[in-house]
C-alpha positions as a printed Julia matrix, in Angstrom:
338×3 Matrix{Float64}:
  0.0     0.0     0.0
  1.44    3.32   -1.07
  1.36    6.31    1.27
 -0.56    8.39   -1.28
 -3.48    5.98   -0.87
 -3.75    6.74    2.84
 -5.68    9.89    3.79
 -4.08   12.25    6.26
 -4.89   11.7     9.93
 -6.48    8.32    9.07
 -6.66    5.54   11.63
 -5.38    2.28   10.17
 -6.5    -1.25   10.96
 -4.22   -4.22   10.18
 -5.33   -7.87   10.3
 -2.11   -9.79   10.99
 -1.43  -13.54   10.85
  1.83  -14.34   12.62
  3.62  -17.05   10.6
  6.71  -17.4    12.75
  9.27  -15.45   14.7
 12.82  -15.94   15.8
 15.71  -14.12   17.38
 19.12  -13.98   15.68
 20.53  -15.4    18.9
 18.28  -18.49   18.75
 19.78  -21.94   18.43
 17.98  -25.02   17.24
 15.24  -26.59   19.32
 15.05  -30.37   19.73
 12.05  -32.37   20.87
 12.56  -36.1    21.33
  9.53  -38.01   20.09
 10.73  -41.63   20.33
 14.0   -42.76   21.9
 14.73  -46.51   21.77
 15.39  -48.14   25.14
 18.38  -50.0    23.74
 20.78  -47.33   22.49
 24.28  -48.74   22.4
 25.81  -45.73   20.66
 24.73  -42.2    19.79
 25.72  -40.45   16.59
 28.75  -38.21   16.54
 30.56  -35.98   14.09
 31.91  -37.97   11.15
 29.17  -40.61   11.22
 27.16  -41.38    8.1
 23.39  -41.29    8.71
 20.43  -42.61    6.76
 17.22  -40.93    7.87
 13.72  -40.01    6.77
 12.22  -36.58    7.33
  9.18  -34.38    6.8
  9.93  -30.67    6.43
  7.35  -27.98    7.21
  7.14  -24.33    8.16
  6.02  -23.38   11.67
  2.43  -22.98   10.47
  2.45  -26.55    9.15
  2.99  -25.69    5.49
  4.74  -28.65    3.85
  7.89  -28.03    1.79
  9.73  -31.36    1.48
  9.74  -35.03    2.49
 12.08  -37.98    1.97
  9.07  -40.29    2.33
  7.57  -38.86   -0.86
 10.72  -39.91   -2.72
 10.56  -43.36   -1.1
 14.2   -43.28   -0.07
 16.19  -42.05    2.88
 18.34  -38.96    2.93
 21.94  -40.1     3.45
 24.73  -37.84    4.65
 27.76  -37.39    6.86
 26.97  -35.27    9.91
 28.95  -32.6    11.71
 30.95  -31.83    8.58
 28.88  -29.2     6.74
 27.14  -31.41    4.19
 23.69  -30.22    5.3
 22.35  -26.93    6.73
 23.95  -26.07   10.09
 20.75  -26.63   12.08
 20.35  -30.2    10.82
 24.09  -30.86   11.05
 23.85  -30.05   14.75
 20.43  -31.59   15.3
 21.49  -35.03   14.08
 24.3   -35.31   16.62
 23.6   -37.53   19.61
 20.75  -39.53   18.06
 20.12  -43.26   18.51
 19.37  -45.69   15.7
 15.57  -45.76   15.39
 15.1   -42.44   17.19
 12.44  -39.95   16.13
 12.94  -36.29   16.97
 11.67  -32.89   15.92
 14.29  -30.26   15.07
 13.21  -26.61   14.81
 15.75  -24.58   12.84
 15.89  -20.73   12.85
 16.65  -19.18    9.44
 20.25  -18.21   10.23
 20.92  -21.95   10.76
 18.75  -22.93    7.8
 18.32  -21.21    4.43
 18.77  -17.64    5.64
 17.11  -14.48    4.35
 16.92  -15.71    0.76
 15.33  -19.13    1.36
 15.47  -21.82   -1.31
 12.91  -23.22   -3.76
  9.54  -23.29   -2.0
 11.11  -22.27    1.34
 10.47  -18.56    1.99
 13.28  -16.27    3.06
 13.85  -15.94    6.83
 11.55  -18.91    7.52
 11.76  -21.03   10.66
 11.83  -24.7     9.61
 10.52  -27.8    11.33
 12.03  -31.22   10.55
 10.47  -34.43   11.86
 13.33  -36.9    11.68
 13.39  -40.72   11.85
 16.91  -42.17   12.06
 17.11  -45.46   10.16
 20.76  -46.3    10.82
 24.23  -44.82   10.99
 27.81  -46.0    10.9
 31.3   -44.61   10.88
 33.73  -45.3     8.01
 36.16  -46.66   10.61
 33.63  -49.21   11.91
 34.35  -52.92   11.57
 31.78  -55.7    11.85
 30.12  -56.5    15.16
 29.69  -60.16   16.24
 27.4   -61.35   19.03
 27.35  -65.1    19.71
 24.0   -66.29   21.07
 24.69  -70.01   21.36
 27.7   -72.33   21.21
 27.4   -76.12   21.5
 29.3   -77.87   24.32
 31.93  -79.09   21.86
 33.07  -75.97   20.03
 36.7   -76.9    19.4
 36.72  -77.03   15.58
 36.49  -73.46   14.32
 35.97  -72.27   10.75
 38.97  -70.93    8.86
 39.93  -69.8     5.39
 39.4   -72.57    2.84
 36.71  -74.41    4.8
 33.47  -75.27    3.05
 30.52  -73.97    5.1
 26.79  -74.58    4.98
 24.72  -72.12    7.0
 21.32  -70.53    7.4
 20.78  -66.8     7.74
 18.19  -64.07    8.07
 19.31  -60.76    6.57
 17.64  -57.55    7.69
 18.16  -53.82    8.1
 18.74  -52.26   11.5
 15.09  -51.21   11.66
 14.06  -54.87   11.39
 13.09  -54.86    7.69
 13.69  -58.41    6.4
 15.73  -58.56    3.21
 16.35  -62.26    2.69
 16.19  -65.59    4.51
 17.54  -69.02    3.66
 15.11  -70.49    6.18
 12.24  -69.16    4.07
 13.84  -70.65    0.95
 14.3   -74.0     2.67
 17.96  -74.45    1.73
 21.32  -73.49    3.17
 23.79  -71.0     1.75
 27.08  -72.72    0.9
 30.47  -71.04    0.47
 34.21  -71.59    0.66
 35.44  -69.23    3.34
 37.96  -66.67    2.12
 37.28  -67.26   -1.58
 35.38  -64.03   -2.25
 31.97  -65.69   -2.62
 30.31  -63.33   -0.1
 30.82  -59.7     0.91
 33.9   -59.09    3.05
 31.9   -58.41    6.22
 30.11  -61.76    5.97
 33.4   -63.55    5.27
 34.82  -61.96    8.43
 31.67  -62.77   10.39
 31.86  -66.49    9.57
 35.43  -66.92   10.81
 36.22  -68.92   13.98
 32.68  -70.31   14.16
 31.81  -73.87   15.15
 29.06  -76.11   13.82
 25.83  -75.45   15.71
 26.83  -71.94   16.75
 24.33  -69.1    16.36
 25.5   -65.52   16.07
 24.44  -62.09   14.88
 26.79  -60.19   12.58
 26.27  -56.46   11.95
 27.99  -55.28    8.77
 28.61  -51.6     7.89
 28.11  -50.77    4.19
 31.81  -50.4     3.35
 32.16  -54.09    4.3
 28.8   -54.97    2.72
 27.16  -53.67   -0.44
 28.54  -50.12   -0.29
 26.91  -46.9    -1.42
 25.21  -48.55   -4.4
 23.52  -51.4    -2.5
 21.73  -54.01   -4.61
 19.03  -52.65   -6.88
 15.6   -53.58   -5.57
 17.06  -55.63   -2.71
 19.54  -53.76   -0.48
 19.39  -49.96   -0.03
 22.56  -48.01   -0.69
 24.79  -47.35    2.34
 22.67  -49.64    4.52
 23.96  -51.32    7.68
 23.03  -55.02    7.49
 22.15  -57.52   10.22
 22.72  -61.24    9.64
 21.41  -63.84   12.08
 23.48  -66.94   11.28
 23.46  -70.61   12.23
 26.36  -72.76   11.02
 25.11  -76.24   10.11
 28.07  -77.97    8.46
 31.81  -77.49    8.08
 34.07  -79.43    5.74
 37.73  -78.71    6.47
 39.57  -77.06    3.61
 43.07  -77.75    2.37
 46.26  -75.9     3.31
 46.48  -72.51    1.61
 47.74  -72.8    -1.96
 46.55  -76.39   -2.47
 43.54  -77.73   -4.38
 44.44  -81.43   -3.96
 46.43  -83.26   -1.28
 47.39  -86.86   -0.55
 46.17  -88.44    2.66
 49.36  -90.37    3.29
 52.53  -91.25    1.44
 52.78  -90.64   -2.29
 53.55  -93.64   -4.47
 57.1   -93.78   -5.76
 55.74  -94.93   -9.13
 52.99  -92.36   -9.39
 53.39  -91.58  -13.09
 53.37  -95.27  -13.98
 50.18  -95.79  -11.95
 48.43  -92.97  -13.81
 49.76  -94.13  -17.2
 47.78  -97.37  -17.2
 48.41  -98.21  -20.85
 52.14  -97.71  -20.38
 52.63  -95.58  -23.5
 54.65  -92.95  -21.63
 51.94  -90.3   -22.08
 49.03  -89.35  -19.83
 45.92  -87.78  -21.35
 43.35  -85.74  -19.43
 40.9   -88.66  -19.35
 43.5   -90.97  -17.74
 44.58  -88.27  -15.3
 41.0   -87.44  -14.27
 40.04  -91.09  -13.81
 43.06  -91.66  -11.54
 42.52  -88.58   -9.34
 38.83  -89.32   -8.82
 39.7   -92.91   -7.91
 42.14  -91.67   -5.24
 39.51  -89.32   -3.82
 36.88  -92.1    -3.78
 39.23  -94.42   -1.89
 40.21  -91.75    0.63
 43.84  -91.63   -0.51
 43.48  -88.08   -1.84
 41.31  -85.04   -1.2
 40.12  -82.23   -3.46
 39.44  -78.76   -2.09
 35.78  -78.77   -0.94
 33.2   -76.42   -2.4
 34.78  -76.06   -5.83
 34.03  -77.73   -9.18
 35.98  -81.0    -8.98
 36.33  -81.33  -12.75
 37.72  -77.83  -13.02
 40.28  -78.54  -10.3
 41.42  -81.73  -12.02
 41.62  -79.98  -15.38
 43.76  -77.2   -13.87
 46.01  -79.79  -12.23
 46.47  -81.5   -15.6
 47.18  -78.18  -17.35
 49.86  -77.39  -14.75
 51.57  -80.7   -15.56
 51.2   -80.28  -19.33
 54.04  -77.8   -19.42
 54.39  -77.61  -23.22
 50.61  -77.4   -23.74
 50.37  -80.31  -26.21
 47.46  -81.99  -24.42
 49.47  -84.81  -22.85
 51.87  -85.23  -19.95
 55.13  -87.15  -20.24
 57.3   -88.55  -17.44
 59.76  -85.69  -18.01
 57.04  -83.08  -17.49
 55.46  -84.79  -14.49
 56.46  -83.26  -11.11
 55.03  -83.01   -7.59
 54.57  -79.75   -5.74
 57.09  -80.63   -3.08
 56.43  -78.26   -0.19
 55.29  -80.61    2.58
 55.76  -84.38    2.66
 52.09  -85.09    3.33
 50.69  -82.29    1.25
 52.21  -82.75   -2.18
 50.04  -81.48   -4.99
 50.3   -82.58   -8.57
């Protein structure tokens, strides 16, 4: 309204709706809505949080929501990646906590605002913390049950059969071998599972039950698994080890269970023509395994192992092995490998 439109000596009446107010000295205001009883650690500067939020003005006007995008907002906290009020307001939270953070404009988007946020607006964020981790975190292992005889522990190279439930920290179930009705089978230390799971299955005995919590940098990382595992998610695996087949010494795919025959080449070369073909070689190795005289590394394709063993002996690559080519991997007396 211009002054020229106002008559002299006029009394003026203003109808005012107060939208919000703040003082430049104000800090953020925090109201805890839900705080989990079990809070082992609270967030601190340098942690990486995944959280949902609704953002409104003080009068309730909506301006943004992570729920509407159907994905969490993920960020480091305490390091300036978000507005100062949220950076501060996300410190000291528990996983699963819900809190309301009221942010004055000088700790939000200032006098200019942004997008559909007016300038100098006080902002209200209703936050739900899904999970957080620190890039320095390792896995966490909690053993719930160990059988009375727990002397044989899993190690690199062992073939394991186990059941698991995989979930997020908020309890969302991702996958379950129990539901599928079959175990998950791997060779430990062979890269068949994410690093955190490989670490979590070490030094475990048959019958043991444990929970393994895996941060994303030891799980599926920032990308996650499309349609299955959210990016940057902390994972919870409830595991029961059902079977363990001892692996071979590191570097071996076949070993002898006892002394090696002094006439090994002659035994393999049944037709005595001085040359061993793959078929002869394979038949001999499988016969030794069947009789218990030899052992192949468990959990791998037996035919592929035997073929690789043959290729290692076929030094000139002509498809046959002669007595001159044939040698044992002589490292340990009882663990020679062809």
